[in-house]
């Protein structure tokens, strides 16, 4: 054996030893307040993890094989589960995954608002383009419609034979581990479906023992009817149903969160398993088109209703506008003044210009227009966050609305520590165990022996969001470390480069 091959052999032996060592190695996260994600009180202790699992919890002493992480007395909680997320594209593009990691999220739930990827392509993507967070997905109703009816043919009820085809695809996707059916009934791709179409598909999801989640048909002028629809689906199918990003988005409804919660509670007493998810902001982020509930985009009276009842033009920012990027970051009122129009006229113009742009740029990828619209009242948002049957979501991505970076840390900083809306343990439960329960994810969301090592270490005294419109990627304070499947993905405001996210199947 010559010198070079001897040397190579030694390197190989050392590498093998290191690998063996790594397999036996454990991490001990010590000196922490454990909030285990069940709602139980915090307790002092340590957590030992091995590979991707939690192997011990309690009063533990370090042993020789432990890599010890001193938790400095911070809180150690299960990694947060984002109940309604649009982050996947951002995580694939910006592979450090700061949007989710900086707020402590270890799992995102996608396929929301009726839009989803087929489970097979999602599985392939997770291998090809690994991400920092775990991913679980619903099957989107609008995606089923697009596949069966064609992208340009969605503005009508589906025929029975089309519904039958959708049922077959839905069943197959559920068999592949999707969480249930999601709808985005306020969006045009699904707005023209009738209740029967949605109910027939919901029954397929119910028979597969899954669940239904919905961006309901209206969050403003016809919300009573929209609520009735989801309650009926829950009543008839007996499966759990969830209102996505629950809100009161019409000015004259502000202050009525209690009344809405009473209505939902009443449905629950009648056996309807209705729940909600909520993000902690008073403004939403969507298309300008949803501001026309009757889809009459040139009607001045409708535009007038929108600017007075549905959003505040002086506090609502255009966050995307492909036809004229100079509008991005400006309020609608500012743009109206530049264009020398009334707010209502300006709204009509912006929708028309965007529609024209879409027509002339059929291959355009991404959103052509989006607005972060101030449309809710703080008190209502607080009440929904505190509602026993609501879990926390971001509804975010890597875009212009700060919720993509700040939702979970905002709940912990503003609502829990500063405003004392709910106890910390309860907030963590809404971000972890309660969400996992709803989704039927059995091995995450709780700190317990045998569960996956998705863990977040944070300082409850400093945790706070900093993302705002105009600086929507500002990182939160207070998230010290985040583990996903036993690997550290984020430490002291920096990504580690690990991307251990798994596709979670029901
Ligand atoms: Zn939505």
XYZ file of C-alpha atoms and ligand atoms in Angstrom:
507
model
C 0.000 0.000 0.000
C 1.550 3.313 -0.980
C 1.565 6.361 1.189
C -1.346 8.061 -0.521
C -3.745 5.108 -0.240
C -2.735 4.598 3.415
C -3.642 8.187 4.016
C -6.965 7.760 2.212
C -7.715 4.662 4.282
C -7.095 6.555 7.511
C -9.379 9.371 6.455
C -12.094 6.840 5.658
C -11.679 5.178 9.061
C -11.876 8.524 10.828
C -14.984 9.477 8.839
C -16.630 6.159 9.701
C -15.843 6.696 13.369
C -17.262 10.185 13.251
C -20.402 8.847 11.614
C -20.741 6.159 14.282
C -20.234 8.770 16.936
C -22.859 11.008 15.351
C -25.383 8.176 15.378
C -24.911 7.566 19.090
C -24.725 11.241 19.940
C -27.505 12.896 21.823
C -28.320 16.512 22.450
C -29.314 17.611 25.928
C -31.179 20.907 26.055
C -30.889 21.853 29.666
C -31.814 24.710 32.002
C -35.175 25.386 30.317
C -38.793 26.017 31.239
C -40.633 23.303 29.344
C -44.040 24.225 27.940
C -45.015 20.912 26.455
C -47.788 21.967 24.070
C -50.700 20.331 25.905
C -51.697 23.507 27.734
C -50.056 22.209 30.934
C -48.107 24.607 33.160
C -44.445 25.297 32.429
C -41.956 23.198 34.411
C -38.197 23.312 34.863
C -36.234 20.524 33.245
C -34.269 19.269 30.295
C -34.993 17.459 27.045
C -32.737 14.879 25.421
C -32.985 14.269 21.698
C -31.406 11.563 19.581
C -31.461 11.768 15.800
C -34.942 13.100 14.981
C -36.733 12.091 18.195
C -37.254 13.251 21.755
C -35.882 10.428 23.925
C -36.081 11.826 27.463
C -37.858 14.653 29.273
C -37.405 15.696 32.890
C -34.714 16.323 35.444
C -31.767 15.040 33.403
C -28.017 15.063 34.007
C -25.597 15.360 31.117
C -23.769 12.189 30.135
C -20.668 11.571 28.016
C -22.421 11.282 24.675
C -24.464 14.497 25.187
C -23.896 17.624 23.237
C -25.183 20.077 25.838
C -27.197 23.168 24.916
C -27.652 25.587 27.815
C -31.169 26.996 27.497
C -30.437 29.979 29.825
C -33.777 29.518 31.585
C -35.709 30.266 28.394
C -38.885 28.480 27.327
C -38.562 25.256 25.334
C -41.760 24.508 23.411
C -42.727 22.243 20.522
C -41.914 23.866 17.172
C -44.886 25.941 16.039
C -47.346 24.579 13.489
C -48.646 27.215 11.087
C -52.261 26.155 10.583
C -52.713 28.201 7.381
C -49.573 28.984 5.403
C -48.518 29.985 1.914
C -44.788 29.804 2.667
C -43.642 26.851 0.562
C -42.620 28.839 -2.541
C -40.654 31.272 -0.384
C -38.889 28.451 1.484
C -37.869 26.860 -1.827
C -36.593 30.135 -3.226
C -34.977 31.564 -0.091
C -33.534 28.331 1.199
C -32.432 29.726 4.561
C -36.096 29.772 5.436
C -35.920 32.845 7.649
C -39.592 33.711 7.117
C -40.796 30.702 9.089
C -37.719 29.995 11.237
C -37.450 33.501 12.721
C -40.914 33.088 14.247
C -40.334 29.536 15.522
C -42.418 27.666 12.948
C -41.325 24.069 12.293
C -44.332 22.884 10.258
C -46.392 24.675 7.628
C -49.853 23.573 6.523
C -50.390 24.449 2.874
C -52.924 23.667 0.138
C -55.032 26.492 1.545
C -57.803 28.678 0.099
C -58.608 26.052 -2.518
C -55.150 25.959 -4.131
C -52.876 22.920 -3.809
C -50.145 20.883 -5.475
C -50.684 17.194 -6.215
C -49.228 15.082 -3.377
C -46.863 13.259 -5.757
C -45.291 16.452 -7.046
C -45.096 17.780 -3.483
C -43.236 14.618 -2.422
C -40.859 14.927 -5.377
C -40.297 18.614 -4.636
C -39.462 17.941 -0.985
C -36.636 15.690 -2.180
C -35.459 17.902 -5.010
C -35.771 21.218 -3.192
C -35.540 20.459 0.542
C -36.838 23.155 2.903
C -36.319 24.084 6.561
C -39.868 23.290 7.671
C -42.099 20.223 7.566
C -44.979 20.474 5.132
C -48.504 19.076 5.268
C -51.169 19.837 2.686
C -54.872 19.929 2.021
C -56.387 19.224 -1.406
C -57.622 22.462 -2.941
C -61.115 22.649 -4.424
C -60.076 25.319 -6.955
C -57.168 23.164 -8.075
C -59.581 20.275 -8.633
C -61.822 22.595 -10.650
C -58.891 23.835 -12.736
C -57.773 20.309 -13.492
C -61.229 19.077 -14.477
C -62.911 22.172 -15.944
C -59.902 24.061 -17.328
C -58.437 27.299 -16.049
C -60.580 29.522 -18.297
C -63.846 27.711 -17.644
C -64.344 28.180 -13.919
C -66.939 30.918 -13.790
C -69.954 28.627 -13.549
C -71.278 25.650 -11.574
C -69.553 22.374 -12.343
C -71.655 19.730 -14.096
C -72.353 16.440 -12.297
C -69.857 14.601 -14.478
C -67.202 17.209 -13.654
C -67.973 16.872 -9.944
C -67.638 13.099 -10.277
C -64.204 13.513 -11.836
C -63.158 15.877 -9.042
C -64.281 13.317 -6.468
C -62.011 10.672 -7.974
C -58.958 12.955 -7.890
C -59.791 14.130 -4.366
C -60.077 10.545 -3.123
C -56.751 9.635 -4.680
C -55.010 12.660 -3.108
C -56.489 11.836 0.303
C -55.202 8.272 -0.103
C -51.752 9.763 -0.632
C -51.873 11.471 2.752
C -53.476 14.881 2.189
C -55.171 16.325 5.275
C -58.604 17.001 3.825
C -60.422 19.388 1.502
C -59.743 23.130 1.394
C -61.888 25.715 -0.348
C -61.381 29.364 -1.239
C -64.971 30.218 -2.034
C -64.449 33.981 -2.082
C -62.066 33.688 -5.037
C -63.342 33.593 -8.589
C -61.926 30.116 -9.280
C -64.463 28.753 -6.791
C -66.939 31.580 -6.262
C -69.242 30.243 -8.985
C -69.471 26.779 -7.478
C -72.757 26.131 -5.709
C -73.291 24.655 -2.273
C -74.135 21.246 -3.699
C -70.813 20.963 -5.543
C -68.883 21.810 -2.390
C -70.995 19.490 -0.252
C -70.560 16.530 -2.597
C -66.778 16.938 -2.433
C -66.894 17.514 1.329
C -68.642 14.160 1.716
C -65.679 12.446 0.021
C -63.350 14.098 2.547
C -65.662 13.083 5.400
C -65.841 9.447 4.266
C -62.040 9.369 4.287
C -62.109 10.539 7.939
C -60.443 13.824 7.046
C -61.534 17.407 7.496
C -62.693 20.559 5.740
C -61.071 23.987 5.898
C -62.469 27.021 4.149
C -61.778 30.584 3.215
C -65.527 31.102 3.359
C -67.587 32.639 0.580
C -67.655 36.081 2.168
C -65.832 37.760 5.041
C -67.944 40.891 4.769
C -71.297 41.643 3.119
C -72.739 38.117 2.873
C -70.870 36.576 5.765
C -73.989 35.266 7.522
C -74.709 33.099 4.512
C -71.066 32.030 4.241
C -71.047 30.960 7.902
C -74.260 29.066 7.398
C -72.660 27.156 4.513
C -69.679 25.910 6.530
C -71.850 25.085 9.549
C -74.171 23.065 7.302
C -71.202 21.175 5.850
C -70.105 20.314 9.373
C -73.630 19.316 10.365
C -74.337 17.118 7.345
C -70.934 15.435 7.008
C -70.163 15.299 10.765
C -66.487 15.929 10.011
C -64.437 18.727 11.610
C -64.720 22.025 9.709
C -62.439 25.030 10.122
C -62.884 28.688 9.185
C -59.653 29.984 7.689
C -58.283 33.290 9.054
C -61.493 34.179 10.888
C -62.262 37.889 10.806
C -64.899 40.624 10.724
C -63.965 42.660 7.669
C -66.951 44.972 7.285
C -66.862 48.190 9.256
C -70.504 48.016 10.356
C -69.791 44.536 11.806
C -66.840 45.686 13.894
C -67.181 44.906 17.574
C -69.402 41.875 17.021
C -66.803 39.122 17.529
C -68.628 37.971 20.667
C -71.816 37.510 18.709
C -70.045 35.510 16.015
C -68.284 33.345 18.581
C -71.663 32.708 20.287
C -73.059 31.532 16.962
C -70.141 29.146 16.472
C -70.430 27.891 20.041
C -74.106 27.236 19.480
C -73.266 25.138 16.418
C -70.753 23.232 18.535
C -73.386 22.436 21.151
C -75.408 20.927 18.294
C -72.502 18.631 17.449
C -70.824 20.642 14.683
C -67.059 20.357 15.174
C -66.322 23.890 14.004
C -63.010 25.612 14.712
C -61.014 28.506 13.260
C -57.530 29.747 12.639
C -56.524 33.378 13.047
C -53.545 35.666 12.383
C -52.717 38.612 14.654
C -53.167 41.632 12.367
C -55.985 44.047 11.610
C -55.280 44.006 7.901
C -55.483 41.222 5.369
C -53.557 40.635 2.174
C -55.305 39.614 -1.007
C -56.362 40.766 -4.437
C -58.111 44.082 -5.079
C -60.833 42.041 -6.749
C -62.120 40.548 -3.486
C -63.161 44.100 -2.557
C -66.058 43.661 -5.005
C -68.303 41.079 -3.294
C -70.689 41.025 -6.279
C -67.731 40.742 -8.711
C -68.974 43.884 -10.489
C -65.594 45.507 -10.986
C -66.787 48.588 -12.867
C -69.705 49.494 -10.607
C -69.009 52.817 -8.889
C -71.559 52.173 -6.126
C -69.809 48.880 -5.287
C -66.425 50.613 -5.270
C -67.912 53.273 -2.996
C -69.112 50.589 -0.588
C -65.642 49.016 -0.648
C -63.773 52.236 0.212
C -66.162 53.109 3.032
C -67.081 49.699 4.510
C -64.564 47.083 3.420
C -61.179 48.747 3.882
C -59.538 51.994 4.906
C -57.955 53.534 1.778
C -55.663 55.747 3.885
C -54.181 52.785 5.781
C -54.210 50.085 3.094
C -51.072 49.539 1.032
C -50.618 48.159 -2.459
C -48.001 45.429 -1.942
C -47.828 44.096 -5.509
C -48.721 45.787 -8.754
C -47.072 44.438 -11.894
C -48.501 47.050 -14.296
C -46.887 49.901 -12.319
C -44.413 48.969 -9.611
C -44.187 52.606 -8.494
C -47.541 52.068 -6.741
C -46.079 49.391 -4.472
C -45.762 50.644 -0.900
C -48.284 53.446 -1.389
C -51.748 53.593 0.134
C -54.727 53.478 -2.171
C -55.582 57.041 -1.122
C -52.087 58.211 -2.110
C -52.387 56.553 -5.508
C -55.844 58.094 -5.962
C -54.374 61.517 -5.323
C -51.521 60.886 -7.808
C -54.092 59.785 -10.396
C -56.396 62.691 -9.496
C -59.290 60.308 -8.869
C -61.619 59.612 -5.995
C -60.708 56.538 -3.931
C -63.588 54.599 -5.487
C -62.650 55.562 -9.055
C -59.037 54.699 -8.349
C -60.015 51.252 -7.083
C -61.960 50.591 -10.288
C -59.020 51.804 -12.410
C -56.439 49.670 -10.622
C -58.554 46.530 -11.045
C -59.134 47.308 -14.749
C -55.449 48.052 -15.455
C -54.419 44.821 -13.728
C -57.003 42.812 -15.701
C -55.704 44.342 -18.924
C -52.123 43.515 -17.916
C -53.137 39.910 -17.218
C -54.817 39.650 -20.622
C -51.694 40.972 -22.394
C -49.218 38.903 -20.354
C -50.718 35.414 -20.267
C -47.427 33.814 -19.176
C -46.889 36.200 -16.252
C -45.845 34.252 -13.160
C -46.793 35.502 -9.717
C -49.492 37.818 -8.452
C -50.252 40.775 -10.664
C -51.792 42.830 -7.888
C -52.227 42.581 -4.139
C -53.286 44.894 -1.345
C -52.658 44.770 2.376
C -56.044 46.115 3.377
C -56.815 47.543 6.800
C -60.255 46.168 7.460
C -60.519 44.815 10.982
C -60.746 46.078 14.516
C -58.158 45.207 17.143
C -60.742 44.100 19.742
C -62.265 41.562 17.369
C -58.835 40.164 16.467
C -58.045 39.735 20.182
C -61.333 37.942 20.812
C -60.741 35.502 17.979
C -57.181 34.811 19.175
C -58.519 34.097 22.660
C -61.407 31.900 21.467
C -60.909 28.415 22.849
C -61.465 26.765 19.476
C -59.109 28.953 17.444
C -55.503 28.123 16.580
C -52.790 30.467 15.348
C -51.802 30.817 11.716
C -49.807 33.278 9.625
C -51.653 33.044 6.288
C -48.242 34.329 5.210
C -45.565 33.923 2.595
C -42.330 35.799 1.961
C -44.169 38.820 0.555
C -45.245 42.289 1.547
C -47.573 41.558 4.475
C -45.590 41.318 7.715
C -47.539 38.227 8.820
C -45.166 36.130 6.683
C -42.347 36.855 9.165
C -43.995 38.004 12.372
C -47.273 36.246 13.202
C -46.228 33.805 15.928
C -43.751 36.119 17.645
C -46.393 38.868 17.531
C -48.877 36.692 19.398
C -46.220 35.854 22.018
C -44.934 39.416 22.420
C -47.902 41.723 21.926
C -50.903 39.611 22.905
C -49.450 37.289 25.552
C -46.690 39.249 27.327
C -47.713 42.874 26.805
C -51.510 42.665 26.748
C -51.874 39.501 28.874
C -54.710 38.325 26.632
C -54.116 34.631 27.358
C -51.535 32.702 29.421
C -48.336 31.695 27.625
C -49.123 27.975 28.000
C -52.462 28.457 26.284
C -50.910 30.429 23.433
C -48.303 27.694 22.906
C -51.086 25.097 22.894
C -52.809 27.094 20.116
C -49.555 27.021 18.141
C -48.702 23.348 18.697
C -50.722 20.593 20.408
C -54.155 21.961 19.584
C -53.244 22.387 15.912
C -51.694 18.906 15.710
C -54.873 17.513 17.297
C -57.072 19.202 14.734
C -54.906 17.975 11.863
C -54.548 14.441 13.171
C -50.740 14.741 13.264
C -49.829 12.298 16.014
C -46.069 12.572 16.488
C -45.594 16.340 16.616
C -46.887 19.336 18.563
C -46.095 17.961 22.034
C -42.862 17.545 23.975
C -43.040 13.901 24.968
C -40.805 10.826 24.689
C -41.006 9.346 21.194
C -42.289 12.479 19.468
C -40.359 14.117 16.647
C -37.760 16.613 17.851
C -39.369 19.797 16.527
C -38.470 22.293 19.255
C -38.204 26.025 19.721
C -36.177 27.766 22.416
C -37.243 31.349 23.064
C -36.961 34.119 25.619
C -40.498 35.017 26.762
C -39.251 38.381 28.044
C -37.935 39.623 24.708
C -39.835 37.688 22.048
C -41.354 40.207 19.626
C -42.094 40.622 15.926
C -40.524 43.490 13.986
C -41.880 42.960 10.482
C -44.041 45.842 9.262
C -45.326 46.956 5.877
C -42.344 48.440 4.068
C -39.940 46.294 6.120
C -41.799 43.014 6.044
C -38.689 40.824 6.329
C -37.420 42.277 9.616
C -36.531 39.388 11.927
C -38.197 38.812 15.265
C -36.372 39.088 18.566
C -36.271 36.348 21.148
C -36.226 33.139 19.093
C -32.965 31.623 20.279
C -32.923 28.232 18.520
C -35.194 26.115 16.368
C -34.861 22.371 15.790
C -36.727 20.565 13.024
C -36.548 16.762 13.103
C -33.663 17.017 15.563
C -31.563 19.369 13.439
C -30.889 22.989 14.323
C -32.147 25.185 11.474
C -31.964 28.602 13.153
C -29.781 30.056 15.888
C -29.581 33.656 17.131
C -31.140 35.210 14.011
C -29.079 33.124 11.590
C -29.949 30.108 9.483
C -27.668 27.093 9.938
C -28.159 25.819 6.381
C -29.861 22.575 7.472
C -33.035 21.795 5.568
C -34.553 18.736 7.267
C -38.239 19.404 6.491
C -40.359 16.310 5.839
C -43.629 15.857 4.004
C -46.167 14.968 6.670
C -48.877 12.573 5.605
C -52.122 11.995 7.397
Zn -57.540 32.839 2.504
